[in-house]
XYZ file of C-alpha atoms in Angstrom:
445
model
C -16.396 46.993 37.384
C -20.005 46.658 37.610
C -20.805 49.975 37.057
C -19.699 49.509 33.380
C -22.750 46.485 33.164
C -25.121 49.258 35.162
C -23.962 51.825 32.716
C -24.950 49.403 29.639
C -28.722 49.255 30.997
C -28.902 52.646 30.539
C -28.735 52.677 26.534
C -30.989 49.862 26.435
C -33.739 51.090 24.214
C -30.343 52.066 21.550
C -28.953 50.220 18.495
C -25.262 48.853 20.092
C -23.986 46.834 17.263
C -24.479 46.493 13.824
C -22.869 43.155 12.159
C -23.463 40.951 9.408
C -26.272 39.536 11.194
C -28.123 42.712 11.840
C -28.935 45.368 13.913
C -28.681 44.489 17.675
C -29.857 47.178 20.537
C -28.098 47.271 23.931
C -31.012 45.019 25.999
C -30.067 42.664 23.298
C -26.234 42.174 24.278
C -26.875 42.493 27.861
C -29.019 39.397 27.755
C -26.504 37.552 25.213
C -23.805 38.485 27.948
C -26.011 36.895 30.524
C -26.912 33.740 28.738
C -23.164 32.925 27.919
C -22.351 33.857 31.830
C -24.872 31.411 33.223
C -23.628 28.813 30.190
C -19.867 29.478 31.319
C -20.298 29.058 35.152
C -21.393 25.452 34.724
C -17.763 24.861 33.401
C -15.257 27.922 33.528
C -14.096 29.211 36.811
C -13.125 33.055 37.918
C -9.097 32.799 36.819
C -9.230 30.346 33.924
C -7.148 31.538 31.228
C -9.948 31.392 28.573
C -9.242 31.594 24.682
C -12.020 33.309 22.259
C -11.281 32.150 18.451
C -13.578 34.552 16.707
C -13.321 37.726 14.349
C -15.350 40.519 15.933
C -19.663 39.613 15.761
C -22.167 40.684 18.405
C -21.737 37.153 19.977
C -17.885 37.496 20.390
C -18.480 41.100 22.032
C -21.242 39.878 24.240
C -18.749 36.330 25.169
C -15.863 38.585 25.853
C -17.924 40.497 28.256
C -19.800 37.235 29.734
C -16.169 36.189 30.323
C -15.275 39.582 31.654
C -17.693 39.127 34.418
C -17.256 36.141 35.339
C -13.758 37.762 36.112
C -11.619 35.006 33.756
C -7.928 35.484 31.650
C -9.059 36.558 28.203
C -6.717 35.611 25.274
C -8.902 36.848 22.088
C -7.177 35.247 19.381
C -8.134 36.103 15.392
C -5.554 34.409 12.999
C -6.828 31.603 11.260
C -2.749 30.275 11.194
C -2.894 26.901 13.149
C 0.755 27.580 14.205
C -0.029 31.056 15.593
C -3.173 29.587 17.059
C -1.074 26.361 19.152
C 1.299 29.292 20.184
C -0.785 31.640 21.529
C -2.955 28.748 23.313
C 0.867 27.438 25.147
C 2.205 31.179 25.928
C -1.118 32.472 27.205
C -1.583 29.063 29.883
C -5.129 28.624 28.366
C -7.323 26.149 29.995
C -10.707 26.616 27.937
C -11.052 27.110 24.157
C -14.149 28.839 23.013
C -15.198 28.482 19.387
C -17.998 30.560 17.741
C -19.888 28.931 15.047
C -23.613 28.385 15.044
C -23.641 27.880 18.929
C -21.013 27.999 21.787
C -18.264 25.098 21.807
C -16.158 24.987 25.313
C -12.906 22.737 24.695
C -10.982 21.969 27.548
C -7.351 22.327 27.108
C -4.230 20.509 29.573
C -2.812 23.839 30.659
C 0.856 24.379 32.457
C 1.396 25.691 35.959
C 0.333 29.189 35.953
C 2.901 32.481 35.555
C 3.413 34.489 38.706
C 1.457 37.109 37.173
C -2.032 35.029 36.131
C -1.179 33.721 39.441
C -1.024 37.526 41.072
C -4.691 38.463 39.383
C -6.406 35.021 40.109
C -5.647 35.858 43.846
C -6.875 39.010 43.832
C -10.100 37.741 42.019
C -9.769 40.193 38.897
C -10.361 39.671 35.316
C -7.449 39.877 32.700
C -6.749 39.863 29.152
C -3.437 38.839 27.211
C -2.659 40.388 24.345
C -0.072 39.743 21.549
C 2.578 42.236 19.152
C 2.247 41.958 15.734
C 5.535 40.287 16.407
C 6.921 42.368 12.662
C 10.400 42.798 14.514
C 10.669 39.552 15.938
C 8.940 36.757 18.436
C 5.330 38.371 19.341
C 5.048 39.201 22.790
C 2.360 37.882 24.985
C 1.201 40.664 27.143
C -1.121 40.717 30.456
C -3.258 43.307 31.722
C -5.761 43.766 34.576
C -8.934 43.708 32.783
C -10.932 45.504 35.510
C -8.080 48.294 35.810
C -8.527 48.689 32.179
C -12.227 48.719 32.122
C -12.575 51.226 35.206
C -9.990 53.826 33.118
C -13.181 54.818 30.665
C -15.627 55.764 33.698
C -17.246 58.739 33.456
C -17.491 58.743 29.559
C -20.528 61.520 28.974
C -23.549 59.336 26.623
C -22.863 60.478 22.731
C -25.307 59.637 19.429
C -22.482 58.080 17.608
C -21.997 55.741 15.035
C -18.780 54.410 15.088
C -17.087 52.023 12.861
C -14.441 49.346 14.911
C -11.677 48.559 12.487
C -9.124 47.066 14.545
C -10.361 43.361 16.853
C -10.190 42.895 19.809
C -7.024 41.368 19.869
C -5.404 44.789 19.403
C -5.083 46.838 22.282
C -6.516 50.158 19.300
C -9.737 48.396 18.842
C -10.552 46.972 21.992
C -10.365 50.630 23.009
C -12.720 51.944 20.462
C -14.811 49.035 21.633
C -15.110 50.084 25.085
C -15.395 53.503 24.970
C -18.267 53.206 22.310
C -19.820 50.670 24.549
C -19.351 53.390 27.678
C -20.795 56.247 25.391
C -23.651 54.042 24.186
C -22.903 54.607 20.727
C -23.762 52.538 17.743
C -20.784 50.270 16.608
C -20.808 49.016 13.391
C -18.226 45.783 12.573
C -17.677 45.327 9.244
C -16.982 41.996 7.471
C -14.013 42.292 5.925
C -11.151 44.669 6.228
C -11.860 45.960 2.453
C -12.074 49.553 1.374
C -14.764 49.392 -0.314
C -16.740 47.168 2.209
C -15.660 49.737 4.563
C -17.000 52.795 2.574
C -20.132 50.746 2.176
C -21.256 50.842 5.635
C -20.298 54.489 6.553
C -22.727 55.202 3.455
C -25.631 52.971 5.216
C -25.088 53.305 8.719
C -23.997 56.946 8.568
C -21.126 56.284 10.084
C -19.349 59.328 12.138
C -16.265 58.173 13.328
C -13.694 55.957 11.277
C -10.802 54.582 13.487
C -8.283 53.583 11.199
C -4.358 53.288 9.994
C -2.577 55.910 7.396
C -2.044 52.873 5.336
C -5.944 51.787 5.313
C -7.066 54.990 4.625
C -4.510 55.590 1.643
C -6.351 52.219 0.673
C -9.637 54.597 0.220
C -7.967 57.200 -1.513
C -6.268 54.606 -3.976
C -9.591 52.873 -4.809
C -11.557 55.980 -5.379
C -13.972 55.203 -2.512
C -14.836 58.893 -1.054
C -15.914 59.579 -4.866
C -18.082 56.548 -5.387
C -19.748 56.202 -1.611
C -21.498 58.610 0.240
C -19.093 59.606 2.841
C -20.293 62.339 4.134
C -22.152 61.380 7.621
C -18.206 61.301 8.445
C -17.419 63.934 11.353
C -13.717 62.468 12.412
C -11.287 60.325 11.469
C -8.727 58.983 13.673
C -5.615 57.320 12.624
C -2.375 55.871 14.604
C -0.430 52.372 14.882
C 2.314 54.116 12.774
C 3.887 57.184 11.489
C 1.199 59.490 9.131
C 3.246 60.594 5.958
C 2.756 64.786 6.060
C 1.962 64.344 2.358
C -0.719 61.759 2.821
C -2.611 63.692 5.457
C -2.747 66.768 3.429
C -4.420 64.577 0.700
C -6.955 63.246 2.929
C -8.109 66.295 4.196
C -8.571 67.884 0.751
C -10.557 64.492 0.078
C -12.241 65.200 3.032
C -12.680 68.952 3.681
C -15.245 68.817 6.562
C -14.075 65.940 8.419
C -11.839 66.393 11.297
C -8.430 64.634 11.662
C -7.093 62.961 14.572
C -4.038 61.687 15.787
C -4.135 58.779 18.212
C -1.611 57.283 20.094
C -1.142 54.461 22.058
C 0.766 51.054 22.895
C -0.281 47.726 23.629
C 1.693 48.333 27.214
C 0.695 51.043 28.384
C -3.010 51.667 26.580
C -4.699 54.769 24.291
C -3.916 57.796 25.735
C -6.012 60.971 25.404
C -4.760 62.981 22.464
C -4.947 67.086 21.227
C -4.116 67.024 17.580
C -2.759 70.820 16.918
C -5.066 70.675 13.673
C -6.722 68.515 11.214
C -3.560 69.034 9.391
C -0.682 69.124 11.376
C 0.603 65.733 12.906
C 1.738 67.434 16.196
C -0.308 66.339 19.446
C -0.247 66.594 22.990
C -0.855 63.870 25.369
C -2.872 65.312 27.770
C -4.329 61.751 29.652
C -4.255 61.782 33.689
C -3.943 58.244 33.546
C -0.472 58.298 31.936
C 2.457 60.869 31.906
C 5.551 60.780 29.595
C 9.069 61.876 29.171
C 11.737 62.057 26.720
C 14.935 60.749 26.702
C 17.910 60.727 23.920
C 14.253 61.824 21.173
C 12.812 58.444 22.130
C 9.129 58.466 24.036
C 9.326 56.866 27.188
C 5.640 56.458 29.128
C 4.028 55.592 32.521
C 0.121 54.278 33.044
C -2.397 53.331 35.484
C -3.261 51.169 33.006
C 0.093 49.492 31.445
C 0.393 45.617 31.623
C 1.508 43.736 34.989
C 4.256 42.133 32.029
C 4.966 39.459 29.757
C 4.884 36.366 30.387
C 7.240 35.190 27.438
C 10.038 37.739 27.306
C 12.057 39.424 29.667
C 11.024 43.098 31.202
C 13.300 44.558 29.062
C 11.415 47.708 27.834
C 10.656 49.105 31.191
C 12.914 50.134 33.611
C 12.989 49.481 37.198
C 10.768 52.664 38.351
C 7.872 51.504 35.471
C 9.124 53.766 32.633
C 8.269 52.028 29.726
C 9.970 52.574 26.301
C 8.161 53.332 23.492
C 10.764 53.174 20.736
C 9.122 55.922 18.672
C 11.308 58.717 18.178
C 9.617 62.351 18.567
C 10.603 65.758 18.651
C 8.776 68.402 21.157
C 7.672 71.328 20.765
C 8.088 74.914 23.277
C 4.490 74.819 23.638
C 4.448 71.192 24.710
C 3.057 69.402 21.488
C 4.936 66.234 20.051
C 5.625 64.945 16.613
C 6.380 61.207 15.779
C 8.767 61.399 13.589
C 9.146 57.300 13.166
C 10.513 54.101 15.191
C 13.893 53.823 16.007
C 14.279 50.308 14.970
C 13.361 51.204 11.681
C 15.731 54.086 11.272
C 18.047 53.430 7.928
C 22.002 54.419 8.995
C 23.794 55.381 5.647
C 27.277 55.780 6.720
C 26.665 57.025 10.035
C 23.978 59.777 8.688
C 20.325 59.249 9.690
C 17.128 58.404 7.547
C 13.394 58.708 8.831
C 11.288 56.090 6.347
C 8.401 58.521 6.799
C 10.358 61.892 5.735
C 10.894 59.980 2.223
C 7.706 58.652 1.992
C 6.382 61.755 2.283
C 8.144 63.212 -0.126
C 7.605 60.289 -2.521
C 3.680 60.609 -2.041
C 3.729 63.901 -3.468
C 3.867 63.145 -6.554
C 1.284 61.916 -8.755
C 2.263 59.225 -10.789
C 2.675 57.230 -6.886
C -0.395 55.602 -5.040
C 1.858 53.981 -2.550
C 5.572 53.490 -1.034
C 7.175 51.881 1.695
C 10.819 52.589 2.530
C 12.934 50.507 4.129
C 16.960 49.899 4.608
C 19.074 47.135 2.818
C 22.435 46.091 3.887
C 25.273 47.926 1.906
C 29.239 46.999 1.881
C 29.879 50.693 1.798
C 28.028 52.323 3.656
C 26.353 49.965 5.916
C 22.938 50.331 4.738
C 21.240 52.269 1.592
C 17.781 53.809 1.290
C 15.113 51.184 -0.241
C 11.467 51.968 -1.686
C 9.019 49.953 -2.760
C 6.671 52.042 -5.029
C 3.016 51.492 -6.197
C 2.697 53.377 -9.370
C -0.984 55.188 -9.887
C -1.152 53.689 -13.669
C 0.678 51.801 -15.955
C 3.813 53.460 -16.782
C 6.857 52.963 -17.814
C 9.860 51.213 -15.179
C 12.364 53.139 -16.316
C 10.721 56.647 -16.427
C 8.741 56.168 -13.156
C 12.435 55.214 -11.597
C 14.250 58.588 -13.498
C 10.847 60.830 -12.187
C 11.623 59.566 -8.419
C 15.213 59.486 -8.292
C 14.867 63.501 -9.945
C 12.172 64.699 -7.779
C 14.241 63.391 -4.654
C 16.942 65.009 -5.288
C 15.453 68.486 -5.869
C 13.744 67.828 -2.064
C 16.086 65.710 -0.184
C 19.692 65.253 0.536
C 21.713 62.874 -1.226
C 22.131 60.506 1.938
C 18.580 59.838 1.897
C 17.669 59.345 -2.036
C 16.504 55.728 -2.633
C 19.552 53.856 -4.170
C 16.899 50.828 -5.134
C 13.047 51.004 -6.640
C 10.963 48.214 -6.801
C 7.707 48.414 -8.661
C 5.381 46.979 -6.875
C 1.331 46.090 -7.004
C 1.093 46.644 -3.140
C 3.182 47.475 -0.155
C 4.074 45.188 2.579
C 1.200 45.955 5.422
C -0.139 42.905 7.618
C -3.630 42.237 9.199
C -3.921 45.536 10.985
C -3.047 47.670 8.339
C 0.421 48.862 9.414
C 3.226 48.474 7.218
C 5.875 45.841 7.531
C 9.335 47.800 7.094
C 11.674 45.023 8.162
C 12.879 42.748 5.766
């Protein structure tokens, strides 16, 4: 892995980061990363299971890397929730707590015996990181991965004049790849504050931002508060966008918003890592996975993948999403293409059975997000006596209008595009949709 520290050096005359502290060039962050290694090795050992509480700065970049060097367990936490905080700290075996404030504070911390698996990368002297689900469907998963196996899967990344906004931390698998492969590319990365549209829009308009990384729910965010009209936006050359389904609807919207600005569909999973995408076009939400490091197959519509670079396990809940041969599933439901492109058509926990026929959430959303009197809409299923379940939506109307004619307009214009089956039978009016701290909506009630 030291070639990625040797490839670092060579962008050191370029701007790395941008945060709310300034501007900081490459030289800069390799000697932060040194000065927190030397402060680390007079306390933390290679194979401590190390905790970072800390949004994404230039110092928590440059500690995560001081701690990736000095070849530790790396549990980047972000919540500010004390009982997601004590939970992570007991699941992930941590032995050292790092706080960032105005300087460095090392806690020690009383850990358990170790899990086979820390256990398994301590003796073979490599770093790791543990990473935790959203945990929207349930208890959140506590996830490790070889660090170094990780890192060594973005070698070879050709230098690019980027500027590159990081929306997702570095407690998602998403941003911690846009982190490293900016890093690798030595291109500028720009961390914003806050996870606000507008705060958002502001930087791309200063920094000229190129690339936005973000979800179809953050970037509806833009549309809704007008952003692309009131902020310069133009320095934008791509947008990429995954962590769930893309409404059709949405995406044609956004690129009429943004007419020069190419569209990208990422995909990826906290198991198994980003792949390497082909989007068909800026407007089509059909892509081909076309990464060496991984390889795919279908089975009964549902993705199943394998990686180089997928996690050694959990070390809270059973192996139950990968099979014995390291196929793991995805639970997102696709259909392919002859010509070898696939389209993620939504997850299959989240698939709404009325009376034994089958709803997509995103097919209705899509439909709903045509029309114009409708910023926003989750849908979702409810339990029904009847029919087991019925179709759900909670709607964000553009304006003030009225319940009742909003509620006739949607219930009309569904049935003149869908079948009957999948028409929402309830309509909340609602000032937001359910979406948590990464921007992907919450479906399950």
């Amino acid at each position: 892995m030291q070639w990625f520290f040797n490839q670092l050096k060579q962008h050191a005359e370029k701007v790395a980061l941008v945060d709310q502290s300034g501007e900081h060039d490459y030289q800069t962050l390799i000697d932060q990363i040194d000065t927190y290694y030397n402060e680390l090795s007079m306390t933390v050992s290679a194979g401590d299971s190390v905790a970072i509480l800390s949004d994404y700065s230039f110092q928590s970049v440059a500690l995560f890397l001081a701690l990736t060097k000095l070849k530790t367990i790396i549990i980047p936490i972000v919540t500010k929730v004390e009982d997601e905080i004590s939970e992570r700290l007991e699941e992930g075996y941590v032995d050292w707590v790092l706080n960032l404030s105005d300087k460095l504070i090392i806690n020690s911390r009383a850990s358990k015996e170790k899990h086979h698996l820390i256990q398994t990368l301590q003796q073979e002297k490599k770093a790791g990181l543990i990473l935790f689900s959203s945990g929207s469907t349930g208890k959140p998963k506590a996830m490790i991965h070889n660090l170094d196996n990780l890192i060594d899967s973005y070698k070879g990344r050709k230098p690019k004049k980027l500027s590159i906004l990081v929306f997702l931390m570095f407690d998602h698998i998403g941003g911690l790849n846009t982190l490293l492969n900016s890093l690798t590319m030595g291109a500028k990365i720009i961390i914003p504050g806050t996870r606000d549209a507008d705060e958002v829009s502001q930087l791309i308009e200063k920094y000229k931002v190129n690339v936005l990384p973000a979800s179809p729910t953050f970037l509806n965010l833009m549309l809704i508060g007008n952003t692309p009209e009131r902020y310069d936006l133009s320095s934008l050359k791509m947008i990429t966008y995954g962590t769930e389904a893309m409404p059709e609807s949405l995406l044609l919207r956004l690129k009429k918003t943004f007419p020069k600005v190419r569209f990208l569909q990422t995909f990826g999973t906290s198991e198994t890592g980003i792949a390497q995408t082909t989007s068909r076009s800026s407007t089509s939400l059909e892509i081909k996975l076309g990464d060496p490091n991984q390889e795919y197959k279908i089975v009964d519509g549902e993705l199943w993948l394998r990686s180089k670079t997928q996690v050694l396990g959990y070390l809270n809940v059973p192996m139950n999403s990968f099979t014995e041969d390291g196929w793991f599933k995805t639970g997102d439901l696709v259909e392919e293409t002859e010509d070898g492109f696939l389209k993620i058509v939504g997850r299959n926990k989240e698939i709404i059975n009325v009376g034994g026929e089958k709803v997509l959430p995103v097919e209705v959303e899509s439909v709903l997000l045509e029309m114009e009197d409708i910023n926003d809409c989750m849908v979702y299923g409810e339990k029904n006596a009847i029919t087991g379940q019925t179709v759900v939506v909670d709607v964000v109307p553009s304006q003030l209008v009225d319940k009742k004619t909003i509620k006739k307009a949607i219930r009309q214009y569904c049935r003149e595009r869908l079948d009957g089956y999948k028409i929402p039978t309830k309509i909340n009016i609602m000032e937001r949709t359910n979406f948590g701290d990464r921007f992907k909506k919450l479906r399950l009630k």
